[in-house]
Short mmCIF file of C-alpha atoms and ligand atoms in Angstrom, two decimals:
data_model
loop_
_atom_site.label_atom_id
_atom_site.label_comp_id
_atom_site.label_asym_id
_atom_site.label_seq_id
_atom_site.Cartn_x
_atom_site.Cartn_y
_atom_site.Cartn_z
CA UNK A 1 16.08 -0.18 4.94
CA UNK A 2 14.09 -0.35 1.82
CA UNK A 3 14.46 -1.54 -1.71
CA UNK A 4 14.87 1.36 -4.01
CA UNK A 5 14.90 -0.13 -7.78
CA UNK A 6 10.89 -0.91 -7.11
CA UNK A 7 7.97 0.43 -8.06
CA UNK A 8 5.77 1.89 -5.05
CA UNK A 9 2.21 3.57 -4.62
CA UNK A 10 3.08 7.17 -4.41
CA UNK A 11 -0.79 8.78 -4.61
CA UNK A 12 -4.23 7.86 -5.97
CA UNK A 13 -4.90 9.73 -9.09
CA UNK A 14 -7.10 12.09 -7.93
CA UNK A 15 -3.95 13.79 -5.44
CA UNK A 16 -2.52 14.92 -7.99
CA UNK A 17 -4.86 17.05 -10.32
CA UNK A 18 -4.48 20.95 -10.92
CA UNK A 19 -1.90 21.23 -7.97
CA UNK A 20 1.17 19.93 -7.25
CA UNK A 21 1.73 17.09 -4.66
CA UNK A 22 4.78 16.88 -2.09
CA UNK A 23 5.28 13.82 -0.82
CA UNK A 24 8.72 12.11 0.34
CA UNK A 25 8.89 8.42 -0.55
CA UNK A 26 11.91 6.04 0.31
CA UNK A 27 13.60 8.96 2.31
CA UNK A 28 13.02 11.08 -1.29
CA UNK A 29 11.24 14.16 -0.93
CA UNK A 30 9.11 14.39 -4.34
CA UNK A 31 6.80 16.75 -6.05
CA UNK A 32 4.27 15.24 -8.43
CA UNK A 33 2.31 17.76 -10.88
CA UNK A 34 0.99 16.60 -14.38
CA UNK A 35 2.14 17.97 -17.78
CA UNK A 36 0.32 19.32 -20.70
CA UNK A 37 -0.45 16.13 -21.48
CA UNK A 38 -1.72 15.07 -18.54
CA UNK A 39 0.77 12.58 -17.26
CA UNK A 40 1.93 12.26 -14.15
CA UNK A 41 5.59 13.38 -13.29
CA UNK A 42 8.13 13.24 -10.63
CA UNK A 43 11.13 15.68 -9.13
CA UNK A 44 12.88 16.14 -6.50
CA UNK A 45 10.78 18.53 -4.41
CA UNK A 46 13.72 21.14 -4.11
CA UNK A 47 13.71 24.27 -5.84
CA UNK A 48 17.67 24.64 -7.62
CA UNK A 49 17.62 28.33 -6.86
CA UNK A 50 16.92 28.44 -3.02
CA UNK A 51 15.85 25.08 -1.86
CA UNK A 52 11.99 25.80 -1.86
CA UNK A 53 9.69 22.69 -2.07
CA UNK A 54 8.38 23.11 -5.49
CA UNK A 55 5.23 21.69 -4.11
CA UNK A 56 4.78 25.14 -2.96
CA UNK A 57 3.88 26.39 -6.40
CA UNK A 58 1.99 25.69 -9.79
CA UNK A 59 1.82 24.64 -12.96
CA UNK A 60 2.05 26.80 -16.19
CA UNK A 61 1.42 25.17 -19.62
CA UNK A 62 2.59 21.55 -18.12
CA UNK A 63 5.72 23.33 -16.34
CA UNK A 64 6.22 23.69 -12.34
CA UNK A 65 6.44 26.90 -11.28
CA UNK A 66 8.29 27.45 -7.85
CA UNK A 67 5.96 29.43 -5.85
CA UNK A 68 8.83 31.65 -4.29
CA UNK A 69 10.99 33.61 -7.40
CA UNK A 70 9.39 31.92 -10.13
CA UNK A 71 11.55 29.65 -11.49
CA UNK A 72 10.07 27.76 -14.11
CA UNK A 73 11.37 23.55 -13.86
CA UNK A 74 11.02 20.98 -16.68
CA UNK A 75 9.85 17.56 -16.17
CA UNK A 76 13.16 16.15 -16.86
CA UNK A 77 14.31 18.33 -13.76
CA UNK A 78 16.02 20.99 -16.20
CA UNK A 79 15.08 24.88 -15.25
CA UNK A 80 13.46 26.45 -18.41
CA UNK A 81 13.22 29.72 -17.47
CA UNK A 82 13.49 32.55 -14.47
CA UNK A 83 12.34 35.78 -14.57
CA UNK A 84 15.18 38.27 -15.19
CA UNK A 85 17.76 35.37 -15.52
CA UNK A 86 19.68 33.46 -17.72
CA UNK A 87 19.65 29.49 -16.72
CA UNK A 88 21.74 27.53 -18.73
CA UNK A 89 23.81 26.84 -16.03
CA UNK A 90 21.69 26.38 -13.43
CA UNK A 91 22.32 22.98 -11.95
CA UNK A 92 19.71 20.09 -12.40
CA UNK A 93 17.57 18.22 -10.19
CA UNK A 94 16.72 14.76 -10.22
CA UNK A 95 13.50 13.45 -11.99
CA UNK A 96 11.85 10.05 -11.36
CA UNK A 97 9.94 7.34 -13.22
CA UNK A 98 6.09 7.39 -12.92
CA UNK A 99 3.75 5.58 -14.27
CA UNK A 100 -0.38 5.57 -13.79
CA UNK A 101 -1.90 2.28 -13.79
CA UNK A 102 -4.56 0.32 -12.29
CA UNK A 103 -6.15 3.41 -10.61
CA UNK A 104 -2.90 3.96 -8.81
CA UNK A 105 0.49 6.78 -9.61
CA UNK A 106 3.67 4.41 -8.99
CA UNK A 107 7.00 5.67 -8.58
CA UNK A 108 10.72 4.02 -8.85
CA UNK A 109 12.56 5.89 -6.48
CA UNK A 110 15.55 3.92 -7.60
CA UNK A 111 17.72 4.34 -10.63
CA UNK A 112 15.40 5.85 -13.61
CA UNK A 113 17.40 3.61 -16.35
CA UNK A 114 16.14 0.38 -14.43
CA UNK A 115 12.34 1.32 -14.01
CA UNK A 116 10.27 -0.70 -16.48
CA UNK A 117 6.96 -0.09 -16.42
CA UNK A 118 6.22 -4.18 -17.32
CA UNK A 119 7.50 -4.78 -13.92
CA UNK A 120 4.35 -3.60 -12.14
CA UNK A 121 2.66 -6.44 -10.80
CA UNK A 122 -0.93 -7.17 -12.60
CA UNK A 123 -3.88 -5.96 -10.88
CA UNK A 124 -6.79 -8.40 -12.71
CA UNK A 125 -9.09 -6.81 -10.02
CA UNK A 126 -8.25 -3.35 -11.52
CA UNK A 127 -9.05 -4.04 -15.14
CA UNK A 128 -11.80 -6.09 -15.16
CA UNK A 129 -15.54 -5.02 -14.83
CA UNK A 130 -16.22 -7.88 -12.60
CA UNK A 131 -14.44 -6.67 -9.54
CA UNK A 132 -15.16 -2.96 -8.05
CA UNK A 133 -12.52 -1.41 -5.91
CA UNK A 134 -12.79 1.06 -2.53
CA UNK A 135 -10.51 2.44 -0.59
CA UNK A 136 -8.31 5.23 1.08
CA UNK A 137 -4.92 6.45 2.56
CA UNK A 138 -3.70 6.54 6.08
CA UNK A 139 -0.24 8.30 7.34
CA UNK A 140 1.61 5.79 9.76
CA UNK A 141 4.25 6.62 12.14
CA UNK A 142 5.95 3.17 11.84
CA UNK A 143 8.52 1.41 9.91
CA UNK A 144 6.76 -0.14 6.56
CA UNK A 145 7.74 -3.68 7.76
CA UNK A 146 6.09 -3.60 11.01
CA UNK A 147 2.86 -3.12 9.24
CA UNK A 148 4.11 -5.89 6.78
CA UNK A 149 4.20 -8.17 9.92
CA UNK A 150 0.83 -7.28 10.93
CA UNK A 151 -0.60 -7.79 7.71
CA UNK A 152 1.21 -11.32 7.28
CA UNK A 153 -0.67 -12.50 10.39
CA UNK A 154 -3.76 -12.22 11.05
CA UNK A 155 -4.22 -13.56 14.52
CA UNK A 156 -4.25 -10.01 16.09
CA UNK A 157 -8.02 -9.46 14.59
CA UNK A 158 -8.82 -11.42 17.38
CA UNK A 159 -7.50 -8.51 20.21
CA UNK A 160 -7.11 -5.67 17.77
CA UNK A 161 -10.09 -6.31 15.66
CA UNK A 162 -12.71 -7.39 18.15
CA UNK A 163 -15.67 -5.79 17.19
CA UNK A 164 -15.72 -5.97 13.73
CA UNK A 165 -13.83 -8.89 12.45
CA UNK A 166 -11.93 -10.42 14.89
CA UNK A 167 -13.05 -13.89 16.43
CA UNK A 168 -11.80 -16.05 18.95
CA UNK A 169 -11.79 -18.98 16.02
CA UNK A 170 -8.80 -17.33 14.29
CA UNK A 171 -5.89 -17.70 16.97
CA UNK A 172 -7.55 -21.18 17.61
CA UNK A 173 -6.84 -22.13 14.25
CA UNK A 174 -3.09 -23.06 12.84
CA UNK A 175 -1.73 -21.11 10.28
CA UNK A 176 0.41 -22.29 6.95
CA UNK A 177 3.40 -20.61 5.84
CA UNK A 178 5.08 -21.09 2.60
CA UNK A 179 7.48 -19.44 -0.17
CA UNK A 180 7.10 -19.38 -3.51
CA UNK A 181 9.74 -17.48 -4.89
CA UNK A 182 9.50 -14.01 -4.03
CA UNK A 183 6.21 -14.63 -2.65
CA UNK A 184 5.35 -15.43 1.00
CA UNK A 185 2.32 -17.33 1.35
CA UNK A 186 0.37 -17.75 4.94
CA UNK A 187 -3.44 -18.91 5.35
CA UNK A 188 -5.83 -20.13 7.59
CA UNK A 189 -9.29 -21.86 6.91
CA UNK A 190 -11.74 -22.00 9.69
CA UNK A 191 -15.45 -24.36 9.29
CA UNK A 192 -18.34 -24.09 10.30
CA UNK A 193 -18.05 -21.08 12.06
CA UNK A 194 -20.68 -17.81 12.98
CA UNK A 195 -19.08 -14.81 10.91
CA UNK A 196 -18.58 -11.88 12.76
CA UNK A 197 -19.93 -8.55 12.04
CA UNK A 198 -18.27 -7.40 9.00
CA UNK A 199 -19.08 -10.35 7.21
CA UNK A 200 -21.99 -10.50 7.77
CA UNK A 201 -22.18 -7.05 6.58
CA UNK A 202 -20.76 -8.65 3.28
CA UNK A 203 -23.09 -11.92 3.55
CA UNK A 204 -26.46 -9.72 3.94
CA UNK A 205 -25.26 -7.47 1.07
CA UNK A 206 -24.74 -10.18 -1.01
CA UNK A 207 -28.34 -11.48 -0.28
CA UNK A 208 -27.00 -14.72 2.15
CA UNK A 209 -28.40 -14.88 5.51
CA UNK A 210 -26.12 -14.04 8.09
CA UNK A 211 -27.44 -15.87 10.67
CA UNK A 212 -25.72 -19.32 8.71
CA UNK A 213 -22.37 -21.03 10.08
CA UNK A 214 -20.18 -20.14 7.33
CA UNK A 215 -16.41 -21.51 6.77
CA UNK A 216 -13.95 -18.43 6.81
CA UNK A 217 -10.58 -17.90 5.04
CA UNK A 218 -7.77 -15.70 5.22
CA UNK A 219 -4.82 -16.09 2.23
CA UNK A 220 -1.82 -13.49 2.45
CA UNK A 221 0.15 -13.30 -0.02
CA UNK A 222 3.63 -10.66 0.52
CA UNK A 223 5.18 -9.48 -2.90
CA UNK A 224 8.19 -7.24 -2.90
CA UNK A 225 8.56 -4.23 -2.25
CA UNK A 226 5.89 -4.27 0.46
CA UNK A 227 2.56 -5.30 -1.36
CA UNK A 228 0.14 -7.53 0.88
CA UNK A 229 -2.79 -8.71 -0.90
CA UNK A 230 -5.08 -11.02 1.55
CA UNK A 231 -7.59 -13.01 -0.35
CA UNK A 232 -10.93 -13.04 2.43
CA UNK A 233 -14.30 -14.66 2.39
CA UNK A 234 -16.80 -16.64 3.71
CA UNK A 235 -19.05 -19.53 2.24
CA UNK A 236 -22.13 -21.08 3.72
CA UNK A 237 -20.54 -23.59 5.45
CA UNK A 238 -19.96 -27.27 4.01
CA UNK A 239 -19.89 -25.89 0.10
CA UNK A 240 -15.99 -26.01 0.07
CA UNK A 241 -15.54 -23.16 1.56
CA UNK A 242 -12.95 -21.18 -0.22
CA UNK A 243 -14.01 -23.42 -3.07
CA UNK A 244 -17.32 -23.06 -3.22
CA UNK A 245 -19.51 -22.00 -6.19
CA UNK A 246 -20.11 -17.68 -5.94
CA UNK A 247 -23.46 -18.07 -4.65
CA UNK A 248 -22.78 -19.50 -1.27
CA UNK A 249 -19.81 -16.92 -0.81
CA UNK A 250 -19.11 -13.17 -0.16
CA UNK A 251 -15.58 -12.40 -0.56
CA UNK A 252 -12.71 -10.12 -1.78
CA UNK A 253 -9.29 -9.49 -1.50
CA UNK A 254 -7.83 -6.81 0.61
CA UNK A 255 -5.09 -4.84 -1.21
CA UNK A 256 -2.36 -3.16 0.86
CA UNK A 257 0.38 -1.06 -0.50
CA UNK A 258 2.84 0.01 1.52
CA UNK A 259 5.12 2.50 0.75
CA UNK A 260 7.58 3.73 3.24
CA UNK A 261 7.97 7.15 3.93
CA UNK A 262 11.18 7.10 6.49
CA UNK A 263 12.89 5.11 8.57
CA UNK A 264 10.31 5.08 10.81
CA UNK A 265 6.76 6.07 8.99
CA UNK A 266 5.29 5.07 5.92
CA UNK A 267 2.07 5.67 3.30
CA UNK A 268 -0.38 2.61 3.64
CA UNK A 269 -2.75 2.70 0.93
CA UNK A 270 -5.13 0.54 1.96
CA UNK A 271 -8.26 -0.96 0.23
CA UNK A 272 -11.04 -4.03 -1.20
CA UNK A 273 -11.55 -5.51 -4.07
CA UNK A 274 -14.47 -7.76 -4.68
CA UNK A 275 -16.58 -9.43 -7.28
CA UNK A 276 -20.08 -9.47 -6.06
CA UNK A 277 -22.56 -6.78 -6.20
CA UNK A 278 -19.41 -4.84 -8.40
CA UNK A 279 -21.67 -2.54 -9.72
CA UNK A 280 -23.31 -1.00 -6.40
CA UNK A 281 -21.42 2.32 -4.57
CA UNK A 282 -23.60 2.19 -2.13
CA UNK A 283 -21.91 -1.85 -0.97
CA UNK A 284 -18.31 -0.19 -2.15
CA UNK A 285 -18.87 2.66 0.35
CA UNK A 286 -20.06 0.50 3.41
CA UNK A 287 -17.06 -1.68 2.79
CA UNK A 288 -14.77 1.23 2.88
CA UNK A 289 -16.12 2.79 5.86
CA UNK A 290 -15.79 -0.56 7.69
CA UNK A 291 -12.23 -0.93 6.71
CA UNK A 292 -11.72 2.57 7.19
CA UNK A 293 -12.16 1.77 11.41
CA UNK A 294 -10.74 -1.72 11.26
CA UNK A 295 -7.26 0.03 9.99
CA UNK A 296 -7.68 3.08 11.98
CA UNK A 297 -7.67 0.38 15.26
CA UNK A 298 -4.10 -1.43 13.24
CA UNK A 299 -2.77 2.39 13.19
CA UNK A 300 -3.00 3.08 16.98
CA UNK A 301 -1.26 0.29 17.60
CA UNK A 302 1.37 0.39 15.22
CA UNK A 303 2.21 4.02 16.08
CA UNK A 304 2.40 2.58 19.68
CA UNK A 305 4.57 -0.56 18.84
CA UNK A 306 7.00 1.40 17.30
CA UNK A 307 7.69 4.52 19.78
CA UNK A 308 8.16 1.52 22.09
CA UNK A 309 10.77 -0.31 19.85
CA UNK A 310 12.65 3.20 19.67
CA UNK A 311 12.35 3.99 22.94
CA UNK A 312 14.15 0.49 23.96
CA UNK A 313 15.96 -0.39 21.05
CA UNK A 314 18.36 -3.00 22.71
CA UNK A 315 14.90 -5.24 23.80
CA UNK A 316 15.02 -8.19 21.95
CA UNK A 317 11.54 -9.37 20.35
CA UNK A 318 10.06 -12.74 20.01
CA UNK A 319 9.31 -14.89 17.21
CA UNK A 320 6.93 -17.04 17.16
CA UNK A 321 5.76 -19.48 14.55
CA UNK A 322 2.86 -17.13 13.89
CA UNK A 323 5.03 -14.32 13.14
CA UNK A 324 6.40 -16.66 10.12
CA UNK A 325 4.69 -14.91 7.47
CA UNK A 326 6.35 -11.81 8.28
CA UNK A 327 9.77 -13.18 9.30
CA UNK A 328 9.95 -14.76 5.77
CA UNK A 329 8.68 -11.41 3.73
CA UNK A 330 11.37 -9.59 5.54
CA UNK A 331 13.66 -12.34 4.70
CA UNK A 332 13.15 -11.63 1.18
CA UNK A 333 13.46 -8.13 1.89
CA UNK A 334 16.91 -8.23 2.81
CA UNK A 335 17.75 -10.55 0.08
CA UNK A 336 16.86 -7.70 -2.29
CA UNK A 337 18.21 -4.95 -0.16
CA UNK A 338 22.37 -7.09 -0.46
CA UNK A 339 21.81 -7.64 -4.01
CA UNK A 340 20.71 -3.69 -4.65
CA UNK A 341 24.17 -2.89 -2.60
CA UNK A 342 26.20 -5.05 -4.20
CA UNK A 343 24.87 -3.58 -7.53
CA UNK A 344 25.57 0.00 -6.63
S1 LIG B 1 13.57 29.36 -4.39
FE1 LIG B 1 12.57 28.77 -6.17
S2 LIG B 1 12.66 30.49 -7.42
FE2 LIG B 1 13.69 31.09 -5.65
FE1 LIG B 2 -5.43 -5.44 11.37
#
């Protein structure tokens, strides 16, 4: 169902401080706690002596503690200690590759000998002072591909989207798919167009006037795993639009990882990146609020989408050519998902 020798989102930072962190990723269920020196690591959330989640308990001088006899686990999934026991025998548990970067914890929850850490994708937006970043974390009861899908075409802003920044202009406007690789390219440029609400949000934050026909864009670009990042803006219209010099333009790119839970849910980190007004909170916070609703409306009717595709699993669904951007990302997918099982 999903790749496994790939690095994924598993938390922001800040989940994982003084306590432990359960969370199952890729069907794994994981505990990540941080050591003496801070960094982040990964086990298998299951205690050797009785199966309790490790998640349960603590950490002790960079050691989990399982909160239920006291069994004391190395990071390398090794028991150290247990009160009133001798452990050398004890069997181990597995460990996985972590790595913090970019204001993210990633995880391979493939094989650990494969897991290079240069095999992260660069985030420019993350490292350079130009470009602030807001966002948050929503649970979602659907298959990580369906969201995939919904990300890789953007015509449902229209229905799902109405208030905020949906417009009839976007399903009247044809979409263009391409490959590049691993990469799955679709986009849409509309002209001389009245933005709706959200941007103008963004335009009157940025100091344009709001009121102005602007020309709109929407690039998504699908990397494996399951990372969607969907470059957004508008311009003042007739200044080359996506083209046009910063001043006539407010826009960012949307950043969506999407790491899959089970079968049948997954973790959607969702957030923005832009590069005006980077140094204002009070702009990153009313951005992150908006989004906030816009993918709380996606979430409903994913969740919805999904307990109807299990419900009548033999239905066959449609494809259509604006459903290309997502038929060709899971294309990919499955290209990765052969080679990984001819490999094992
Ligand atoms: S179950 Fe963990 S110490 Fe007993
Ligand atoms: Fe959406």
């Amino acid at each position: 169902m999903f790749p496994r020798n790939a690095w994924y989102v598993a938390c922001y930072p800040s989940e994982v401080q003084d306590k432990p962190l359960g969370r199952r990723i890729c069907n794994e269920k994981m505990v990540f706690y941080r050591d003496r020196d801070g960094k982040v690591r990964a086990l298998e959330d299951f205690c050797p002596h009785r199966g309790a989640p490790l998640s349960l308990g603590f950490v002790r001088d960079g050691n989990l503690v399982c909160g239920y006899h006291g069994l004391e686990m190395g990071c390398d999934g090794k028991t150290v200690s247990m009160p009133e026991q001798r452990v050398r025998g004890f069997p181990c548990i597995r460990s996985f590759a972590v790595e913090e970067r970019y204001g993210f914890v990633w995880v391979w929850p493939g094989e650990q000998a494969l897991a290079d850490p240069a095999k992260i994708e660069h985030l420019e937006w993350a490292v350079n002072p130009q470009w602030a970043y807001g966002g948050g974390l929503y649970h979602i009861n659907c298959e990580y591909r369906l969201m995939i899908d919904n990300l890789m075409d953007l015509t449902h802003e229209t229905y799902v989207h109405a208030t905020s920044i949906g417009q009839k202009e976007i399903d009247e406007s044809p979409v263009n798919t391409r490959v590049e690789g691993d990469c799955v390219i679709t986009e849409r440029h509309m002209e001389n167009i009245i933005a709706p609400p959200f941007w103008q949000g963004a335009m009157r934050a940025n100091d344009l006037d709001p009121s102005q026909p602007v020309d709109r864009w929407q690039i998504c670009r699908f990397t494996p795993p399951s990372h969607v990042m969907i470059e957004v803006g508008v311009a003042l219209a007739g200044n080359g639009g996506y083209h046009a010099d910063p001043k006539f333009k407010a826009s960012s790119v949307v950043v969506d990882f999407i790491t899959p839970e089970t079968d049948t849910s997954h973790w959607y980190f969702w957030g923005m990146a832009r590069n005006f007004k980077a140094d204002d909170p009070e702009v990153t916070e009313q951005i992150r609020k908006g989004q906030g609703a816009v993918f709380a409306e996606d979430r409903e009717m994913l969740e919805r989408q999904q307990a109807n595709i299990l419900e009548y699993p033999q239905r066959k669904l449609l494809m259509l050519n604006i459903d290309a951007g997502g038929v060709q990302s899971r294309r990919i997918i499955d290209r990765i998902l052969a080679r990984e099982k001819s490999e094992a």
